[in-house]
mmCIF file of C-alpha atoms in Angstrom:
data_model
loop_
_atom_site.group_PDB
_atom_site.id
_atom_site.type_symbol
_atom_site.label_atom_id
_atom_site.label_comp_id
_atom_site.label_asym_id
_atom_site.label_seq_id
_atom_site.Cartn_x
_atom_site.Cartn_y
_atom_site.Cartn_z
ATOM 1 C CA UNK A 1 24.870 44.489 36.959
ATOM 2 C CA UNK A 2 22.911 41.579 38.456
ATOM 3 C CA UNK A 3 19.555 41.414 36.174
ATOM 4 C CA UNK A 4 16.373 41.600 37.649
ATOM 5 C CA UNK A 5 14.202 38.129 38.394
ATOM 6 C CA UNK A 6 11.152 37.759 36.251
ATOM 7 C CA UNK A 7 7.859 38.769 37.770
ATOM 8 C CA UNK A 8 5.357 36.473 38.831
ATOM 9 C CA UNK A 9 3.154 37.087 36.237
ATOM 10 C CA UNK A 10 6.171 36.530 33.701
ATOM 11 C CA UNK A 11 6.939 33.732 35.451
ATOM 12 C CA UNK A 12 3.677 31.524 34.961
ATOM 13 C CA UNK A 13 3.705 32.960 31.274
ATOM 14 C CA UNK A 14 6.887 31.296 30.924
ATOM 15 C CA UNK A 15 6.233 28.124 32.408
ATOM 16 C CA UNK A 16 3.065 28.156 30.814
ATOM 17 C CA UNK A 17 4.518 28.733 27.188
ATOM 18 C CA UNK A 18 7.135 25.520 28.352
ATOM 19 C CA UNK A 19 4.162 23.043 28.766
ATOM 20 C CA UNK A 20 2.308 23.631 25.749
ATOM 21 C CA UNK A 21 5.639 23.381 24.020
ATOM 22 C CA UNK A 22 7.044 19.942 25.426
ATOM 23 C CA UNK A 23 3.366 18.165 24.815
ATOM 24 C CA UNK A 24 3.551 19.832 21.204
ATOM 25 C CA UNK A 25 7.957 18.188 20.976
ATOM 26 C CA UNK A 26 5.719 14.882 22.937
ATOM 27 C CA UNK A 27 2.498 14.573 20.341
ATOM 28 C CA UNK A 28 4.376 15.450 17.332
ATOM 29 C CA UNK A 29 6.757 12.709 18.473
ATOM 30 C CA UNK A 30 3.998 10.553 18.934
ATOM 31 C CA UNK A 31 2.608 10.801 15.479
ATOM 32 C CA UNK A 32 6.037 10.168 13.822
ATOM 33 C CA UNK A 33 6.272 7.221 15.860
ATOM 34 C CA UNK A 34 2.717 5.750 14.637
ATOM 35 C CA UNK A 35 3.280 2.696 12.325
ATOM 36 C CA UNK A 36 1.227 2.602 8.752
ATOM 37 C CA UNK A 37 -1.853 -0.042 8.692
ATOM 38 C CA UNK A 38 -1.934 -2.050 5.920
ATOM 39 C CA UNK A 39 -5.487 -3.422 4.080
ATOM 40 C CA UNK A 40 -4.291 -6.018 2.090
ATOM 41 C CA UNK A 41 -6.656 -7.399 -0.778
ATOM 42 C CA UNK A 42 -6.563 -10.939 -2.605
ATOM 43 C CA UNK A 43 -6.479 -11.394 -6.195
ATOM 44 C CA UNK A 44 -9.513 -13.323 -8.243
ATOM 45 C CA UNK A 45 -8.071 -17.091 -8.039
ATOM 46 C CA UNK A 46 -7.160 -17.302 -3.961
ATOM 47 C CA UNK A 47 -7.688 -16.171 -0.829
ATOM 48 C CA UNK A 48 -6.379 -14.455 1.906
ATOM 49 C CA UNK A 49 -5.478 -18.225 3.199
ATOM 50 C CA UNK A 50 -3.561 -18.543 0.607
ATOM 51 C CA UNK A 51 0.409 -19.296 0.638
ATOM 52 C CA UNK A 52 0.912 -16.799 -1.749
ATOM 53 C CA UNK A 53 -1.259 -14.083 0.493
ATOM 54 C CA UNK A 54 0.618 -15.272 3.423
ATOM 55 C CA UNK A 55 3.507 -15.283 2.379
ATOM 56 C CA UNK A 56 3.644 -11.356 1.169
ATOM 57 C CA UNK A 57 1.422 -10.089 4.159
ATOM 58 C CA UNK A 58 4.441 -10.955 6.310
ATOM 59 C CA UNK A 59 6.720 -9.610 4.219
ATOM 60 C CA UNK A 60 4.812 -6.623 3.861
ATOM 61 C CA UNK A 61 4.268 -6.293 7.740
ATOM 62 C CA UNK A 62 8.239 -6.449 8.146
ATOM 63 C CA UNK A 63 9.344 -3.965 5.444
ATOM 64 C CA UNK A 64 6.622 -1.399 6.411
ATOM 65 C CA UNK A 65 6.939 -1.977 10.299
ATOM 66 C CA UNK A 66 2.922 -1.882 10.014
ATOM 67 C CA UNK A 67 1.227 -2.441 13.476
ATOM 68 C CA UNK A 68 -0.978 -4.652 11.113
ATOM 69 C CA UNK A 69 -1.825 -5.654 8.071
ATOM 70 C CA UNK A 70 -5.425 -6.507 7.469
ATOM 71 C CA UNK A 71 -6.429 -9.270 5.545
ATOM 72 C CA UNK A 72 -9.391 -10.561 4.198
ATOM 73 C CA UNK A 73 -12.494 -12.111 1.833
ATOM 74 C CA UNK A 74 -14.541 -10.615 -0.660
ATOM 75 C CA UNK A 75 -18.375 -11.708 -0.465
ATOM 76 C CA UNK A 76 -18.086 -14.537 -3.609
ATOM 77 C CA UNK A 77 -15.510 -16.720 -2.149
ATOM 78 C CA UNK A 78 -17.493 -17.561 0.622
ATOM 79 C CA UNK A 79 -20.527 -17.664 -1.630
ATOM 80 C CA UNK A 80 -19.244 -20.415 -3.741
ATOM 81 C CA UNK A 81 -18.393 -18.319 -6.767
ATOM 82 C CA UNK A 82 -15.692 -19.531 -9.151
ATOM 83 C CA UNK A 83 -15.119 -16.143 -10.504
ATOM 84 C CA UNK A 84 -15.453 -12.861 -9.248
ATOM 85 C CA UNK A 85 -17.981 -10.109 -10.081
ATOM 86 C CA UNK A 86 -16.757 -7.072 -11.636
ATOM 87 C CA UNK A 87 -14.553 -5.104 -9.803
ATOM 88 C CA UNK A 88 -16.788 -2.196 -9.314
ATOM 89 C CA UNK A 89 -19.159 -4.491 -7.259
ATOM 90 C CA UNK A 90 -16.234 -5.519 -5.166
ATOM 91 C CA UNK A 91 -15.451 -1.707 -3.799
ATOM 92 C CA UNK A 92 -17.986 -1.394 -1.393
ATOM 93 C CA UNK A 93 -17.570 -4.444 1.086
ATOM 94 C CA UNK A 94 -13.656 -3.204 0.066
ATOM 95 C CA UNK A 95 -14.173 0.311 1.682
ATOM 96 C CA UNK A 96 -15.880 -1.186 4.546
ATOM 97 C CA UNK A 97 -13.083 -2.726 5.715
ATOM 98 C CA UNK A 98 -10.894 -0.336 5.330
ATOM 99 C CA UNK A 99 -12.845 1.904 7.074
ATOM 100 C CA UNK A 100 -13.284 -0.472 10.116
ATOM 101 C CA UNK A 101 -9.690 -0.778 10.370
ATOM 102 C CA UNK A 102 -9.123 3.010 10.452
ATOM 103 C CA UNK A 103 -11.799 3.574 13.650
ATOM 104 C CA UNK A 104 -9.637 0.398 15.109
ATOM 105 C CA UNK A 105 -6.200 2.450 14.338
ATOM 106 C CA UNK A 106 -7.159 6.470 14.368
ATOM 107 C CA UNK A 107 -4.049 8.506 13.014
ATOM 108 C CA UNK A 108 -2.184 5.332 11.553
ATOM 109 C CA UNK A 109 -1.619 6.685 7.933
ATOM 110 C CA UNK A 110 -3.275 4.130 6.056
ATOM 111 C CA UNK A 111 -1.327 2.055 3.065
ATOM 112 C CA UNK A 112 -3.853 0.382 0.863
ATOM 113 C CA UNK A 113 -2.102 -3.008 -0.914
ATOM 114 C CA UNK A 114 -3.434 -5.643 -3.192
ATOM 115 C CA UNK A 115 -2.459 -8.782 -5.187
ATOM 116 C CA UNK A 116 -3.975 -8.890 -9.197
ATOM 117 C CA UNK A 117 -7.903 -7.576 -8.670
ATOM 118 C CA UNK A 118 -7.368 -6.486 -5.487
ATOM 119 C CA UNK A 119 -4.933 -4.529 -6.533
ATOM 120 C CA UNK A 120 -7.211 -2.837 -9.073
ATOM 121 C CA UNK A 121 -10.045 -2.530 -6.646
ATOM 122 C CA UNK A 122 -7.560 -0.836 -3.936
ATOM 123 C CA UNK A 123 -7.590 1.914 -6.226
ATOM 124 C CA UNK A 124 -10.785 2.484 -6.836
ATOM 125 C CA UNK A 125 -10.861 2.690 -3.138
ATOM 126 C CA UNK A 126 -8.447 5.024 -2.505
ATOM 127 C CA UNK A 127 -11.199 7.204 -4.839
ATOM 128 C CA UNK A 128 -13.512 6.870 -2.792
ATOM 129 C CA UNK A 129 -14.930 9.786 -0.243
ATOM 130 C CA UNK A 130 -13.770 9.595 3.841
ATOM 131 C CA UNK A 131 -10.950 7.083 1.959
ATOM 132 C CA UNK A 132 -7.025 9.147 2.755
ATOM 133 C CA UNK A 133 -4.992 6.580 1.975
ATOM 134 C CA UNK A 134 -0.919 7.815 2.119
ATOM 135 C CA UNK A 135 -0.243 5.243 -0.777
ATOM 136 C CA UNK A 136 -1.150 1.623 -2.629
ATOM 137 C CA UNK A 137 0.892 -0.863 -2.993
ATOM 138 C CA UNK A 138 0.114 -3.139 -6.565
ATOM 139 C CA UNK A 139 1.097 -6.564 -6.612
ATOM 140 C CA UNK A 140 1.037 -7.662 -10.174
ATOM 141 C CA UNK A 141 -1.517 -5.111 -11.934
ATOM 142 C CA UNK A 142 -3.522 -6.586 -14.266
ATOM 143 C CA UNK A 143 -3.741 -3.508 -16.936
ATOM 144 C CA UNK A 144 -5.075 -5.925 -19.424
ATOM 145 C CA UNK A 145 -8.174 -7.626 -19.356
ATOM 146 C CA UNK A 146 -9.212 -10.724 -20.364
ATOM 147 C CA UNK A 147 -10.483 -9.833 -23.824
ATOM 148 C CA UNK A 148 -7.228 -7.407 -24.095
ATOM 149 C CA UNK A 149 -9.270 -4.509 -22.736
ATOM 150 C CA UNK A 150 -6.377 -1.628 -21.115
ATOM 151 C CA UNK A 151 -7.406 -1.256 -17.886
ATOM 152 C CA UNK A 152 -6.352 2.313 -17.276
ATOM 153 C CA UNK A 153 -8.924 4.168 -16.157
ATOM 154 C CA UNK A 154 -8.544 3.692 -12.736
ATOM 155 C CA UNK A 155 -5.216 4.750 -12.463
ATOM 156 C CA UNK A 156 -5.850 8.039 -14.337
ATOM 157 C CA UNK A 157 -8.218 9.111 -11.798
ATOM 158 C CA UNK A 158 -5.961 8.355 -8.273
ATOM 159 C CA UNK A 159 -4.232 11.190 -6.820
ATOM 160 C CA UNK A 160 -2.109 8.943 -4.010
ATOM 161 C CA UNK A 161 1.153 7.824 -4.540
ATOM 162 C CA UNK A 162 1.365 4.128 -6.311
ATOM 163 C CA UNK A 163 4.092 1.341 -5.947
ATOM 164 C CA UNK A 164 4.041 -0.973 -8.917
ATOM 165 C CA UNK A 165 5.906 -4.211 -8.452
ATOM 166 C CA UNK A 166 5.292 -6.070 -11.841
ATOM 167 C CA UNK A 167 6.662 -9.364 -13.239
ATOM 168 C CA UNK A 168 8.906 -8.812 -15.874
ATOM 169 C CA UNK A 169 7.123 -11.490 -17.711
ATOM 170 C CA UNK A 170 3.407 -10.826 -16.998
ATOM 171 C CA UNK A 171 1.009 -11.089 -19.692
ATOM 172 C CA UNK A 172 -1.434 -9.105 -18.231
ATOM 173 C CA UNK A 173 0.799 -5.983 -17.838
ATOM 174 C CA UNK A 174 3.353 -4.893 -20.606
ATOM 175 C CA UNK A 175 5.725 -3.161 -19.448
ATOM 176 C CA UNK A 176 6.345 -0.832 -21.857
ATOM 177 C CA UNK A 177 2.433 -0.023 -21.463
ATOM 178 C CA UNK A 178 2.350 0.523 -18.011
ATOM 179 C CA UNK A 179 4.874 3.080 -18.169
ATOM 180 C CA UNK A 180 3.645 5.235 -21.050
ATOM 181 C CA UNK A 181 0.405 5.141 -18.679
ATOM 182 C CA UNK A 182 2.828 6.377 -15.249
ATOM 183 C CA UNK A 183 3.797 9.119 -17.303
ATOM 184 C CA UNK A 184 -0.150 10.562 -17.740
ATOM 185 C CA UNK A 185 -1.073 9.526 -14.159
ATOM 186 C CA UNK A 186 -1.759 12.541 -11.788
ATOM 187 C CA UNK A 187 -0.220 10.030 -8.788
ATOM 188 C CA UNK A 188 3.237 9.803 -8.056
ATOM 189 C CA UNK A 189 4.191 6.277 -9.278
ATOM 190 C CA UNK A 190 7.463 3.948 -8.388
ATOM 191 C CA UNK A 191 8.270 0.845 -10.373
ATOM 192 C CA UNK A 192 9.943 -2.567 -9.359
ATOM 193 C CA UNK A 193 10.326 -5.233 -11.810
ATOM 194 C CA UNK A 194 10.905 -8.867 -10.806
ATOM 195 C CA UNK A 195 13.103 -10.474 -13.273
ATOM 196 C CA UNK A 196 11.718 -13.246 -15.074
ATOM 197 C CA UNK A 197 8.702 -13.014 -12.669
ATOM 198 C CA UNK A 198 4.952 -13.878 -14.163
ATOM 199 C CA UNK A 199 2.045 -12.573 -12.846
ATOM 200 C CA UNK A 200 2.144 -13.579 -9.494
ATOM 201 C CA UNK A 201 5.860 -13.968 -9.498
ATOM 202 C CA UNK A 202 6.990 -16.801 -10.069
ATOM 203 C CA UNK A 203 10.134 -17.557 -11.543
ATOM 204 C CA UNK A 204 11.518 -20.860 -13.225
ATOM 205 C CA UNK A 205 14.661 -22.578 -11.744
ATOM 206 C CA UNK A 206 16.401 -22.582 -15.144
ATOM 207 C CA UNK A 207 16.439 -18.571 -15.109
ATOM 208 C CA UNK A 208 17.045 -18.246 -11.382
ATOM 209 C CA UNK A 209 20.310 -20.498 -11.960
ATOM 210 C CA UNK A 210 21.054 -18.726 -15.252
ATOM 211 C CA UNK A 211 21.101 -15.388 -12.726
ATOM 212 C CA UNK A 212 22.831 -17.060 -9.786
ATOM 213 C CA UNK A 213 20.111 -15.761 -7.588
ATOM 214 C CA UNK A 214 16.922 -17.233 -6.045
ATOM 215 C CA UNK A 215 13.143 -16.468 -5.319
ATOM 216 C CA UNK A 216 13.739 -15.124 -1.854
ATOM 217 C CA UNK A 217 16.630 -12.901 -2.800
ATOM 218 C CA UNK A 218 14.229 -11.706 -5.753
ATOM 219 C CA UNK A 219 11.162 -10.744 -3.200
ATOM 220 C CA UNK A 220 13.685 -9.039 -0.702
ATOM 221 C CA UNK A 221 14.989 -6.733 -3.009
ATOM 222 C CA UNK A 222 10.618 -6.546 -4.017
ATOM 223 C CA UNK A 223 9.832 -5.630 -0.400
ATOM 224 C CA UNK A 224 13.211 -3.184 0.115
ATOM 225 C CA UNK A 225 11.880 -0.872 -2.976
ATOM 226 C CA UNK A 226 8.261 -1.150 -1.351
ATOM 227 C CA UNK A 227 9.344 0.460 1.886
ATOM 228 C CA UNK A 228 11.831 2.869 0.178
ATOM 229 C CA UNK A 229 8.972 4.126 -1.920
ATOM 230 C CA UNK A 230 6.666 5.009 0.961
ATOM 231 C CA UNK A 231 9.433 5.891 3.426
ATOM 232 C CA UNK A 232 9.591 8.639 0.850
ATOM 233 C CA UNK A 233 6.238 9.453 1.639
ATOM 234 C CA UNK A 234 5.946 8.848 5.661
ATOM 235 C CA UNK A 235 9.695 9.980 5.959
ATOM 236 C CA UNK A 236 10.453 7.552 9.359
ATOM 237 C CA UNK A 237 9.668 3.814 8.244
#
C-alpha cells in the first residue's frame, strides 16, 4: 500500500526543521574551523623585535595554525627604562591588548603566551574579569625571583590550562619545584623540558654534539608538545 504524501502543512514543517538544521551542521562547522589568536608577551631584557621573540612567534603561529599572533611592547621599553616595573603594574596595558585583539577576532578562542615576565604577567591576565583565555603558553617561567623569592602565587590562582616549556638548566625554575607546585595548581598543566636548555633556551654546542642533535630539532619537538597540549583542549588544531 502506496503511503500517503505529507500535507502541506507537514511539508513546510519539514523543510523548515531541514534549514535550521543545515545552518546549525554550517555554524557549528564554522566555529571548529576558527583558528586560536595568540597574544604573545616579551620577557624583561628584549623586545618583541627581538630575534629571540621572532623567532618563536613564527614558530608558534605554525604549530597552532593561529590566524595571528599578536605581538607587542610594554609601556617602559619605550620609556627608556632598563628594568621593568613589577609585574602587577604591567597587567593592565597587558589586558588591553588582549582585549583589542579579541573585538578584532570575535569567537577565536584566545591562547595567551609569554617569554620569562611575560609569561608571568599572562597569567595574571588570564585572572582577570571579561579575560576567557582557552590556555597559556610559558616560555621559560621564572618561579624564582631575583632574591630567591618562589613565585607561585600566580599559578595557584589560574583555572586555564598551562603549557610549561622549561630549560632543563634554568636557574630561575627548578624543576623539581615547579612540579611539586603542578601538582597543587587548580589548572591543568603540561610540561616540556628542553635538554640542556637555560632560561631562554639556549644550548651549548658541546652538549648538542654530545646528543647528536641540534637547536632546531630541540625547538621542533618544543613547538610539537605546544600544539599537542592545546589540541587537547580545542580538539581540531
Amino acid at each position: 500500500m502506496a503511503s500517503s504524501p505529507p500535507s502541506k502543512r507537514r511539508r513546510k514543517n519539514l523543510t523548515a526543521f531541514d534549514d535550521a538544521f543545515e545552518t546549525l551542521l554550517a555554524t557549528s562547522s564554522s566555529v571548529n574551523r576558527l583558528s586560536p589568536v595568540v597574544v604573545f608577551a616579551h620577557g624583561a631584557g628584549a623586545p618583541s623585535s627581538s630575534e629571540w621573540m621572532i623567532r618563536w612567534k613564527e614558530m608558534l603561529g605554525r604549530a597552532l595554525h593561529a590566524v595571528e599572533v599578536v605581538t607587542f611592547d610594554y609601556p617602559y621599553i619605550s620609556g627608556g627604562r632598563k628594568s621593568p616595573p613589577k609585574a602587577e603594574k604591567l597587567v593592565p596595558y597587558h589586558a588591553e591588548i588582549v582585549k583589542r585583539t579579541i573585538a578584532k577576532y570575535p569567537g577565536h578562542p584566545l591562547i595567551l603566551a609569554g617569554k620569562s615576565m611575560g609569561s608571568r604577567v599572562s597569567c595574571m591576565v588570564a585572572c582577570e574579569e571579561g579575560i576567557h583565555a582557552s590556555a597559556i603558553i610559558c616560555l621559560g617561567y621564572p618561579l624564582k625571583g631575583l632574591k630567591g623569592d618562589v613565585r607561585d602565587l600566580t599559578l595557584f590562582q589560574v583555572t586555564v590550562p598551562i603549557m610549561f616549556v622549561q630549560g632543563s638548566k634554568d636557574a630561575l625554575c627548578p624543576l623539581e619545584k615547579l612540579e611539586d607546585i603542578r601538582k597543587r595548581m587548580k589548572s591543568i598543566s603540561g610540561l616540556h623540558v628542553i635538554d640542556g636548555g637555560d632560561h631562554s633556551f639556549q644550548i651549548s654546542k658541546k652538549y648538542l654534539q654530545g646528543k647528536g642533535s641540534s637547536k632546531d630539532e630541540a625547538e621542533g619537538l618544543a613547538s610539537q608538545a605546544i600544539a599537542t597540549f592545546v589540541s587537547g583542549f580545542l580538539g581540531w588544531i
